[in-house]
PDB file of C-alpha atoms in Angstrom:
ATOM      1  CA  LEU A  10     -36.017  59.784 182.065  1.00  0.00           C
ATOM      2  CA  ASP A  11     -34.390  61.394 185.210  1.00  0.00           C
ATOM      3  CA  LEU A  12     -35.128  60.830 188.820  1.00  0.00           C
ATOM      4  CA  GLY A  13     -33.366  63.841 189.866  1.00  0.00           C
ATOM      5  CA  PRO A  14     -30.220  64.178 192.048  1.00  0.00           C
ATOM      6  CA  VAL A  15     -29.296  61.195 193.984  1.00  0.00           C
ATOM      7  CA  GLU A  16     -29.517  61.204 197.968  1.00  0.00           C
ATOM      8  CA  TYR A  17     -26.902  59.940 200.432  1.00  0.00           C
ATOM      9  CA  PRO A  18     -28.725  59.705 203.822  1.00  0.00           C
ATOM     10  CA  ALA A  19     -26.451  59.991 206.816  1.00  0.00           C
ATOM     11  CA  GLY A  20     -25.337  56.587 207.997  1.00  0.00           C
ATOM     12  CA  GLU A  21     -25.738  54.600 204.822  1.00  0.00           C
ATOM     13  CA  HIS A  22     -23.141  53.205 202.764  1.00  0.00           C
ATOM     14  CA  ARG A  23     -22.317  55.080 199.748  1.00  0.00           C
ATOM     15  CA  LEU A  24     -21.475  53.244 196.631  1.00  0.00           C
ATOM     16  CA  GLN A  25     -18.565  54.320 194.367  1.00  0.00           C
ATOM     17  CA  HIS A  26     -21.236  54.979 191.337  1.00  0.00           C
ATOM     18  CA  PRO A  27     -24.973  55.673 191.493  1.00  0.00           C
ATOM     19  CA  TYR A  28     -26.796  53.282 189.514  1.00  0.00           C
ATOM     20  CA  CYS A  29     -30.431  53.228 187.554  1.00  0.00           C
ATOM     21  CA  LEU A  30     -32.377  50.049 187.134  1.00  0.00           C
ATOM     22  CA  TRP A  31     -34.437  49.736 184.043  1.00  0.00           C
ATOM     23  CA  PHE A  32     -36.959  47.419 182.738  1.00  0.00           C
ATOM     24  CA  SER A  33     -37.843  46.467 179.261  1.00  0.00           C
ATOM     25  CA  LYS A  34     -40.253  43.884 177.583  1.00  0.00           C
ATOM     26  CA  ARG A  35     -40.094  43.147 173.846  1.00  0.00           C
ATOM     27  CA  GLN A  36     -43.278  44.821 172.067  1.00  0.00           C
ATOM     28  CA  THR A  37     -45.302  41.956 170.410  1.00  0.00           C
ATOM     29  CA  LEU A  38     -47.728  44.494 168.452  1.00  0.00           C
ATOM     30  CA  VAL A  39     -45.028  46.213 166.278  1.00  0.00           C
ATOM     31  CA  ARG A  40     -45.282  44.921 162.873  1.00  0.00           C
ATOM     32  CA  ASN A  41     -42.126  46.395 161.129  1.00  0.00           C
ATOM     33  CA  PRO A  42     -39.325  44.357 162.587  1.00  0.00           C
ATOM     34  CA  GLN A  43     -36.822  47.227 161.892  1.00  0.00           C
ATOM     35  CA  VAL A  44     -38.761  49.460 164.075  1.00  0.00           C
ATOM     36  CA  GLN A  45     -38.883  46.802 166.765  1.00  0.00           C
ATOM     37  CA  ALA A  46     -35.128  46.597 166.469  1.00  0.00           C
ATOM     38  CA  THR A  47     -34.401  50.154 166.864  1.00  0.00           C
ATOM     39  CA  GLU A  48     -37.265  52.769 167.878  1.00  0.00           C
ATOM     40  CA  GLY A  49     -39.213  50.000 169.661  1.00  0.00           C
ATOM     41  CA  TYR A  50     -36.441  49.226 172.069  1.00  0.00           C
ATOM     42  CA  GLY A  51     -35.951  52.660 173.366  1.00  0.00           C
ATOM     43  CA  GLN A  52     -39.698  53.129 173.780  1.00  0.00           C
ATOM     44  CA  SER A  53     -40.128  49.934 175.734  1.00  0.00           C
ATOM     45  CA  LEU A  54     -37.373  51.016 178.317  1.00  0.00           C
ATOM     46  CA  ARG A  55     -38.736  52.112 181.829  1.00  0.00           C
ATOM     47  CA  LEU A  56     -36.650  53.499 184.502  1.00  0.00           C
ATOM     48  CA  VAL A  57     -37.506  51.855 187.670  1.00  0.00           C
ATOM     49  CA  GLY A  58     -35.473  53.449 190.325  1.00  0.00           C
ATOM     50  CA  GLN A  59     -31.868  54.839 191.055  1.00  0.00           C
ATOM     51  CA  VAL A  60     -29.544  53.703 194.081  1.00  0.00           C
ATOM     52  CA  ALA A  61     -26.577  55.434 195.528  1.00  0.00           C
ATOM     53  CA  THR A  62     -26.084  53.647 198.740  1.00  0.00           C
ATOM     54  CA  VAL A  63     -25.876  49.878 199.713  1.00  0.00           C
ATOM     55  CA  GLU A  64     -29.246  50.388 201.710  1.00  0.00           C
ATOM     56  CA  GLN A  65     -31.013  51.985 198.901  1.00  0.00           C
ATOM     57  CA  TRP A  66     -29.949  49.092 196.541  1.00  0.00           C
ATOM     58  CA  TRP A  67     -31.525  46.392 198.873  1.00  0.00           C
ATOM     59  CA  GLY A  68     -34.575  48.670 199.624  1.00  0.00           C
ATOM     60  CA  LEU A  69     -34.972  48.506 195.516  1.00  0.00           C
ATOM     61  CA  TYR A  70     -33.891  44.859 195.065  1.00  0.00           C
ATOM     62  CA  ILE A  71     -36.239  43.305 197.434  1.00  0.00           C
ATOM     63  CA  HIS A  72     -39.139  45.030 195.852  1.00  0.00           C
ATOM     64  CA  VAL A  73     -38.298  43.832 192.329  1.00  0.00           C
ATOM     65  CA  VAL A  74     -40.347  40.940 190.988  1.00  0.00           C
ATOM     66  CA  ARG A  75     -38.311  37.505 191.254  1.00  0.00           C
ATOM     67  CA  LEU A  76     -36.774  36.589 188.063  1.00  0.00           C
ATOM     68  CA  HIS A  77     -38.685  33.168 187.832  1.00  0.00           C
ATOM     69  CA  ASP A  78     -42.008  35.229 187.765  1.00  0.00           C
ATOM     70  CA  LEU A  79     -40.820  37.611 185.077  1.00  0.00           C
ATOM     71  CA  PRO A  80     -42.482  36.863 181.531  1.00  0.00           C
ATOM     72  CA  GLN A  81     -40.506  35.818 178.768  1.00  0.00           C
ATOM     73  CA  HIS A  82     -38.742  38.544 176.671  1.00  0.00           C
ATOM     74  CA  THR A  83     -38.234  40.754 179.662  1.00  0.00           C
ATOM     75  CA  ASP A  84     -34.890  42.274 180.682  1.00  0.00           C
ATOM     76  CA  LEU A  85     -33.751  44.112 183.786  1.00  0.00           C
ATOM     77  CA  HIS A  86     -30.865  46.667 183.253  1.00  0.00           C
ATOM     78  CA  LEU A  87     -28.512  48.070 186.031  1.00  0.00           C
ATOM     79  CA  PHE A  88     -26.522  50.751 184.583  1.00  0.00           C
ATOM     80  CA  LYS A  89     -24.226  53.393 185.815  1.00  0.00           C
ATOM     81  CA  LYS A  90     -26.557  56.753 186.321  1.00  0.00           C
ATOM     82  CA  GLY A  91     -26.170  58.734 183.075  1.00  0.00           C
ATOM     83  CA  ILE A  92     -25.629  55.779 180.761  1.00  0.00           C
ATOM     84  CA  ARG A  93     -28.743  54.401 179.151  1.00  0.00           C
ATOM     85  CA  PRO A  94     -28.796  50.561 178.465  1.00  0.00           C
ATOM     86  CA  MET A  95     -28.502  51.143 174.642  1.00  0.00           C
ATOM     87  CA  TRP A  96     -25.809  50.733 172.145  1.00  0.00           C
ATOM     88  CA  GLU A  97     -26.510  54.262 170.842  1.00  0.00           C
ATOM     89  CA  ASP A  98     -25.425  55.747 174.228  1.00  0.00           C
ATOM     90  CA  PRO A  99     -22.104  57.559 173.895  1.00  0.00           C
ATOM     91  CA  ALA A 100     -20.698  55.329 176.724  1.00  0.00           C
ATOM     92  CA  ASN A 101     -21.782  52.158 174.926  1.00  0.00           C
ATOM     93  CA  SER A 102     -20.974  53.063 171.260  1.00  0.00           C
ATOM     94  CA  LYS A 103     -17.634  51.547 171.229  1.00  0.00           C
ATOM     95  CA  GLY A 104     -18.261  48.880 173.671  1.00  0.00           C
ATOM     96  CA  GLY A 105     -19.234  45.514 173.915  1.00  0.00           C
ATOM     97  CA  LYS A 106     -20.492  42.750 176.341  1.00  0.00           C
ATOM     98  CA  TRP A 107     -19.791  39.311 177.789  1.00  0.00           C
ATOM     99  CA  VAL A 108     -22.928  37.218 177.417  1.00  0.00           C
ATOM    100  CA  ILE A 109     -23.422  34.274 179.896  1.00  0.00           C
ATOM    101  CA  ARG A 110     -26.171  31.756 178.977  1.00  0.00           C
ATOM    102  CA  LEU A 111     -27.600  29.819 181.698  1.00  0.00           C
ATOM    103  CA  ARG A 112     -30.239  27.082 181.864  1.00  0.00           C
ATOM    104  CA  LYS A 113     -33.685  27.937 183.389  1.00  0.00           C
ATOM    105  CA  GLY A 114     -33.714  28.321 187.018  1.00  0.00           C
ATOM    106  CA  GLN A 115     -30.137  29.082 187.293  1.00  0.00           C
ATOM    107  CA  VAL A 116     -30.043  32.730 186.657  1.00  0.00           C
ATOM    108  CA  GLY A 117     -31.440  34.190 190.018  1.00  0.00           C
ATOM    109  CA  ARG A 118     -28.568  33.596 192.139  1.00  0.00           C
ATOM    110  CA  ALA A 119     -25.957  34.666 189.412  1.00  0.00           C
ATOM    111  CA  TRP A 120     -27.797  37.846 188.702  1.00  0.00           C
ATOM    112  CA  GLU A 121     -27.594  38.802 192.377  1.00  0.00           C
ATOM    113  CA  ASN A 122     -23.964  38.019 192.390  1.00  0.00           C
ATOM    114  CA  LEU A 123     -23.345  39.920 189.338  1.00  0.00           C
ATOM    115  CA  CYS A 124     -25.128  42.958 190.618  1.00  0.00           C
ATOM    116  CA  MET A 125     -23.225  42.834 193.783  1.00  0.00           C
ATOM    117  CA  ALA A 126     -19.907  42.429 192.133  1.00  0.00           C
ATOM    118  CA  MET A 127     -20.382  45.449 190.077  1.00  0.00           C
ATOM    119  CA  LEU A 128     -21.941  47.571 192.996  1.00  0.00           C
ATOM    120  CA  GLY A 129     -19.080  46.592 195.202  1.00  0.00           C
ATOM    121  CA  GLU A 130     -16.539  47.487 192.512  1.00  0.00           C
ATOM    122  CA  GLN A 131     -15.097  43.880 192.374  1.00  0.00           C
ATOM    123  CA  PHE A 132     -14.183  44.359 188.566  1.00  0.00           C
ATOM    124  CA  VAL A 133     -10.833  45.853 188.596  1.00  0.00           C
ATOM    125  CA  THR A 134     -10.981  47.647 185.302  1.00  0.00           C
ATOM    126  CA  GLY A 135     -10.907  51.387 186.135  1.00  0.00           C
ATOM    127  CA  ASN A 136     -14.104  53.006 184.642  1.00  0.00           C
ATOM    128  CA  GLU A 137     -14.850  50.350 182.061  1.00  0.00           C
ATOM    129  CA  ILE A 138     -18.004  48.721 183.348  1.00  0.00           C
ATOM    130  CA  CYS A 139     -21.226  50.377 182.139  1.00  0.00           C
ATOM    131  CA  GLY A 140     -23.952  47.932 183.514  1.00  0.00           C
ATOM    132  CA  VAL A 141     -25.300  44.457 183.648  1.00  0.00           C
ATOM    133  CA  VAL A 142     -28.422  42.879 182.133  1.00  0.00           C
ATOM    134  CA  VAL A 143     -30.403  39.834 182.887  1.00  0.00           C
ATOM    135  CA  SER A 144     -32.594  38.710 180.209  1.00  0.00           C
ATOM    136  CA  ILE A 145     -35.492  36.300 180.427  1.00  0.00           C
ATOM    137  CA  ARG A 146     -35.980  34.021 177.403  1.00  0.00           C
ATOM    138  CA  TYR A 147     -37.796  30.828 176.501  1.00  0.00           C
ATOM    139  CA  GLN A 148     -35.321  28.020 176.809  1.00  0.00           C
ATOM    140  CA  GLU A 149     -32.643  29.801 178.714  1.00  0.00           C
ATOM    141  CA  ASP A 150     -31.676  32.970 180.492  1.00  0.00           C
ATOM    142  CA  GLN A 151     -28.852  35.328 179.946  1.00  0.00           C
ATOM    143  CA  LEU A 152     -26.529  37.602 181.800  1.00  0.00           C
ATOM    144  CA  SER A 153     -24.745  40.361 180.296  1.00  0.00           C
ATOM    145  CA  ILE A 154     -21.969  42.696 181.455  1.00  0.00           C
ATOM    146  CA  TRP A 155     -21.453  45.938 179.283  1.00  0.00           C
ATOM    147  CA  ASN A 156     -17.922  47.648 178.963  1.00  0.00           C
ATOM    148  CA  ARG A 157     -16.899  50.712 177.210  1.00  0.00           C
ATOM    149  CA  THR A 158     -14.075  49.507 175.062  1.00  0.00           C
ATOM    150  CA  ALA A 159     -14.497  46.324 173.029  1.00  0.00           C
ATOM    151  CA  SER A 160     -11.150  46.685 171.390  1.00  0.00           C
ATOM    152  CA  ASP A 161      -9.400  46.608 175.029  1.00  0.00           C
ATOM    153  CA  GLN A 162      -8.576  42.836 175.115  1.00  0.00           C
ATOM    154  CA  ALA A 163      -6.797  43.124 178.453  1.00  0.00           C
ATOM    155  CA  THR A 164      -9.863  44.529 180.089  1.00  0.00           C
ATOM    156  CA  THR A 165     -12.392  42.119 178.558  1.00  0.00           C
ATOM    157  CA  ALA A 166      -9.979  39.307 179.699  1.00  0.00           C
ATOM    158  CA  ARG A 167      -9.924  40.755 183.198  1.00  0.00           C
ATOM    159  CA  ILE A 168     -13.763  41.052 183.171  1.00  0.00           C
ATOM    160  CA  ARG A 169     -14.185  37.425 182.093  1.00  0.00           C
ATOM    161  CA  ASP A 170     -11.876  36.182 184.837  1.00  0.00           C
ATOM    162  CA  SER A 171     -13.563  38.145 187.362  1.00  0.00           C
ATOM    163  CA  LEU A 172     -16.876  36.660 186.160  1.00  0.00           C
ATOM    164  CA  LYS A 173     -15.622  33.128 186.529  1.00  0.00           C
ATOM    165  CA  ARG A 174     -14.225  33.899 190.023  1.00  0.00           C
ATOM    166  CA  LEU A 175     -17.391  35.793 191.288  1.00  0.00           C
ATOM    167  CA  LEU A 176     -20.384  34.427 190.035  1.00  0.00           C
ATOM    168  CA  ASN A 177     -19.883  30.704 191.164  1.00  0.00           C
ATOM    169  CA  LEU A 178     -21.344  29.858 187.576  1.00  0.00           C
ATOM    170  CA  PRO A 179     -22.599  26.168 186.856  1.00  0.00           C
ATOM    171  CA  ALA A 180     -20.395  24.108 184.573  1.00  0.00           C
ATOM    172  CA  THR A 181     -23.283  24.354 182.013  1.00  0.00           C
ATOM    173  CA  ALA A 182     -22.852  27.952 181.710  1.00  0.00           C
ATOM    174  CA  THR A 183     -21.449  29.326 178.439  1.00  0.00           C
ATOM    175  CA  MET A 184     -19.721  32.771 177.872  1.00  0.00           C
ATOM    176  CA  GLU A 185     -19.053  34.588 174.656  1.00  0.00           C
ATOM    177  CA  TYR A 186     -17.969  38.225 174.121  1.00  0.00           C
ATOM    178  CA  LYS A 187     -19.788  40.273 171.524  1.00  0.00           C
ATOM    179  CA  THR A 188     -19.063  43.936 170.392  1.00  0.00           C
ATOM    180  CA  HIS A 189     -22.313  46.070 170.088  1.00  0.00           C
ATOM    181  CA  ASN A 190     -21.361  46.574 166.439  1.00  0.00           C
ATOM    182  CA  ASP A 191     -21.769  42.786 165.842  1.00  0.00           C
ATOM    183  CA  SER A 192     -25.142  42.902 167.702  1.00  0.00           C
ATOM    184  CA  LEU A 193     -26.228  45.724 165.439  1.00  0.00           C
ATOM    185  CA  LYS A 194     -25.458  43.605 162.274  1.00  0.00           C
TER     186      LYS A 194
ATOM    187  CA  GLY B  17     -10.549  59.965 196.698  1.00  0.00           C
ATOM    188  CA  THR B  18     -10.393  56.310 197.730  1.00  0.00           C
ATOM    189  CA  LYS B  19     -12.385  53.858 195.629  1.00  0.00           C
ATOM    190  CA  ILE B  20     -15.363  52.363 197.581  1.00  0.00           C
ATOM    191  CA  VAL B  21     -14.871  48.486 197.303  1.00  0.00           C
ATOM    192  CA  TYR B  22     -17.604  46.148 199.069  1.00  0.00           C
ATOM    193  CA  GLU B  23     -17.335  42.264 199.156  1.00  0.00           C
ATOM    194  CA  ARG B  24     -20.401  40.074 198.715  1.00  0.00           C
ATOM    195  CA  ALA B  25     -20.243  39.087 202.407  1.00  0.00           C
ATOM    196  CA  PHE B  26     -20.394  42.582 203.558  1.00  0.00           C
ATOM    197  CA  LEU B  27     -23.221  43.569 201.135  1.00  0.00           C
ATOM    198  CA  MET B  28     -25.039  40.478 202.166  1.00  0.00           C
ATOM    199  CA  ASN B  29     -24.766  41.728 205.837  1.00  0.00           C
ATOM    200  CA  LEU B  30     -26.429  44.977 204.817  1.00  0.00           C
ATOM    201  CA  ARG B  31     -29.218  43.266 203.178  1.00  0.00           C
ATOM    202  CA  ASN B  32     -30.667  42.342 206.649  1.00  0.00           C
ATOM    203  CA  SER B  33     -30.110  45.920 208.244  1.00  0.00           C
ATOM    204  CA  PRO B  34     -33.265  47.371 209.352  1.00  0.00           C
ATOM    205  CA  ILE B  35     -32.583  50.558 207.198  1.00  0.00           C
ATOM    206  CA  SER B  36     -33.276  48.416 204.023  1.00  0.00           C
ATOM    207  CA  LYS B  37     -36.665  47.299 204.987  1.00  0.00           C
TER     208      LYS B  37
END
């Protein structure tokens, strides 16, 4: 679960934080739903790569399967290196997420903008951002942005306003904030 | 140190740089 130290080749544009890209697919063969909800999730997570410069990001991104070619119930997670994209991670345990629901076909551009907004430090919230997720589902797709402190309403409001400004979301998109505690229930 | 901030247009420019291919 570790790809080793990050590299900063000369001449490349360093990011503020290194990030890891993860892939997960919902397991369909697990019979016990509780196992699927907890252990199954961790086991289905795969670390795809890590990036520490803008050039490394594009080198990885252009090789990732296009979102509209991904099967249903798959997720891509781009998280700061050292934070696993799970509620149980200490960075996430008191956190929450803004969830944006989009009609099929609308998520690709918004996901790209969301990744770039995070990598480029466009969310002015100190070190609150943990990572972003795109979830491919049956009728609609979802984007999520996870932050550390769900109870910090000033921060969550600032993230919401930044999302609206940066993602150029279609009018049909809906947004709601969920604490990870709510999601666990 | 100084926080490293990049705007979308700058990042998109680098997308097509030879080093990322």
